Coordinates of C-alpha atoms in Angstrom, one line a residue:
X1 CA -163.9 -167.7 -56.2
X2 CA -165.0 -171.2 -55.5
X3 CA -163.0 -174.3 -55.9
X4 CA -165.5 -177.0 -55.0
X5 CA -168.7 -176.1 -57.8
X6 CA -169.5 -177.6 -60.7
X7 CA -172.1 -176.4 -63.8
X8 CA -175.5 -176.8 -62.2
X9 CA -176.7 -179.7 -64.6
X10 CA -178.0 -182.6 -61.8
X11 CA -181.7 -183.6 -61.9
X12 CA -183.9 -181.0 -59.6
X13 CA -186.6 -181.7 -57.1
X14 CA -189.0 -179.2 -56.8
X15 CA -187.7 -177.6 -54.1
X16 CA -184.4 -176.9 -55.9
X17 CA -186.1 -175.6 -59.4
X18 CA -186.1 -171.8 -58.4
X19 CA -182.0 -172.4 -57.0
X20 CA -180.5 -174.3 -59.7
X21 CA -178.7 -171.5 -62.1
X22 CA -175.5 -170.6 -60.7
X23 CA -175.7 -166.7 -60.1
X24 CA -172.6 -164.3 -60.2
X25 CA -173.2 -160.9 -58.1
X26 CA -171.3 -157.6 -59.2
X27 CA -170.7 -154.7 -57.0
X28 CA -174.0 -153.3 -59.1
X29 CA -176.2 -156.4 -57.9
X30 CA -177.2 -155.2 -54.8
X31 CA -181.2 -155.4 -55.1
X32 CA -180.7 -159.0 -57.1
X33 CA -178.8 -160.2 -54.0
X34 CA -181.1 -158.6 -51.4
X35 CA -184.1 -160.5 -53.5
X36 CA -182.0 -164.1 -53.3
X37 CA -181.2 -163.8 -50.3
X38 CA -185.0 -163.3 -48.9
X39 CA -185.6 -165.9 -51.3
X40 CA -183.2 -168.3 -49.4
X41 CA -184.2 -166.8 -46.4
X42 CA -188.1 -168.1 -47.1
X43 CA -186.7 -171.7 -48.6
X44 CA -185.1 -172.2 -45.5
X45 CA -187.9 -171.1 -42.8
X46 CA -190.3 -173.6 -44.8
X47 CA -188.2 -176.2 -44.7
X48 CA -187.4 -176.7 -48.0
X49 CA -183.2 -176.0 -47.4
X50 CA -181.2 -176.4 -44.5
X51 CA -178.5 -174.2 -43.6
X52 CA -175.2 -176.8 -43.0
X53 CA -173.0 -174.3 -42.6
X54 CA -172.7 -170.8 -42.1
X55 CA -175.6 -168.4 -41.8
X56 CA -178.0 -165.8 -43.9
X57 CA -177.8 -163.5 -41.4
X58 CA -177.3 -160.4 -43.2
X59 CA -173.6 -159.2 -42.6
X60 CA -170.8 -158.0 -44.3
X61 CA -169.6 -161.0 -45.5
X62 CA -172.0 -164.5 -45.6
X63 CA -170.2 -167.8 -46.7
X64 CA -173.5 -170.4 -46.3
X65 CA -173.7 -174.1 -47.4
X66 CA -177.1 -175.1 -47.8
X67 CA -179.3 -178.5 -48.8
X68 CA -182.0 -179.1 -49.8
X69 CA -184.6 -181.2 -48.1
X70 CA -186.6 -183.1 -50.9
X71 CA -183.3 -184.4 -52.7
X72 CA -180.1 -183.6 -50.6
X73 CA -178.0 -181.4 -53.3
X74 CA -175.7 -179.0 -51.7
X75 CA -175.6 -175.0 -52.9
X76 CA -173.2 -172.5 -51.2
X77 CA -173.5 -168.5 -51.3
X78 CA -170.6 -166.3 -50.6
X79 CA -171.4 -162.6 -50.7
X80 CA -168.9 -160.0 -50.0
X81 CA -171.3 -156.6 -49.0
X82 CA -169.3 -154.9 -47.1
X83 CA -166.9 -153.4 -50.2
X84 CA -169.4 -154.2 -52.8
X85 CA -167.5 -156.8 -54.4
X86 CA -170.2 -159.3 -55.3
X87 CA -170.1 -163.0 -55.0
X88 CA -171.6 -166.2 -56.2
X89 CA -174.0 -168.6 -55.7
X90 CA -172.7 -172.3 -57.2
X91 CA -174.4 -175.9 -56.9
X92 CA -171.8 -177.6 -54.7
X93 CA -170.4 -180.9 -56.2
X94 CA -171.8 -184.1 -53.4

């Protein structure tokens, strides 16, 4: 699904320790991505991420790039919601 992701291995800031597994959505997932997604949601509003691309809007389709604040990695979510397919949330290589 995503070219540019990497196993999520790098050292973590505290900030990042709740992101760091990489998370893979099935059409089933619905109530685990609703729960990231506020999670993410909250991350960003306190300033611990900052959305570089993208948005978390809620919509049918969300392809986000995020960073964190306290040590700069990069994460991306792609959900596809619309047809249920599921996506993926990946550390994104720097």
């Amino acid at each position: 699904m995503i070219a540019d992701t990497e196993p999520m291995t790098n050292s973590q800031c505290s900030n990042c320790t709740p992101f760091m597994s990489p998370i893979t959505f099935s059409p089933k997932d619905a109530e685990k991505c609703k729960a990231f997604h506020e999670q993410l949601c909250l991350a960003v509003a306190q300033g611990h991420m900052d959305i570089e691309y993208g948005d978390l809007q809620w919509s049918d389709y969300l392809d986000c790039g995020l960073r964190c604040n306290g040590c700069g990695q990069r994460f991306r979510l792609e959900l596809e919601v619309y047809h249920g397919i599921g996506g993926a949330w990946h550390l994104v290589r720097s």
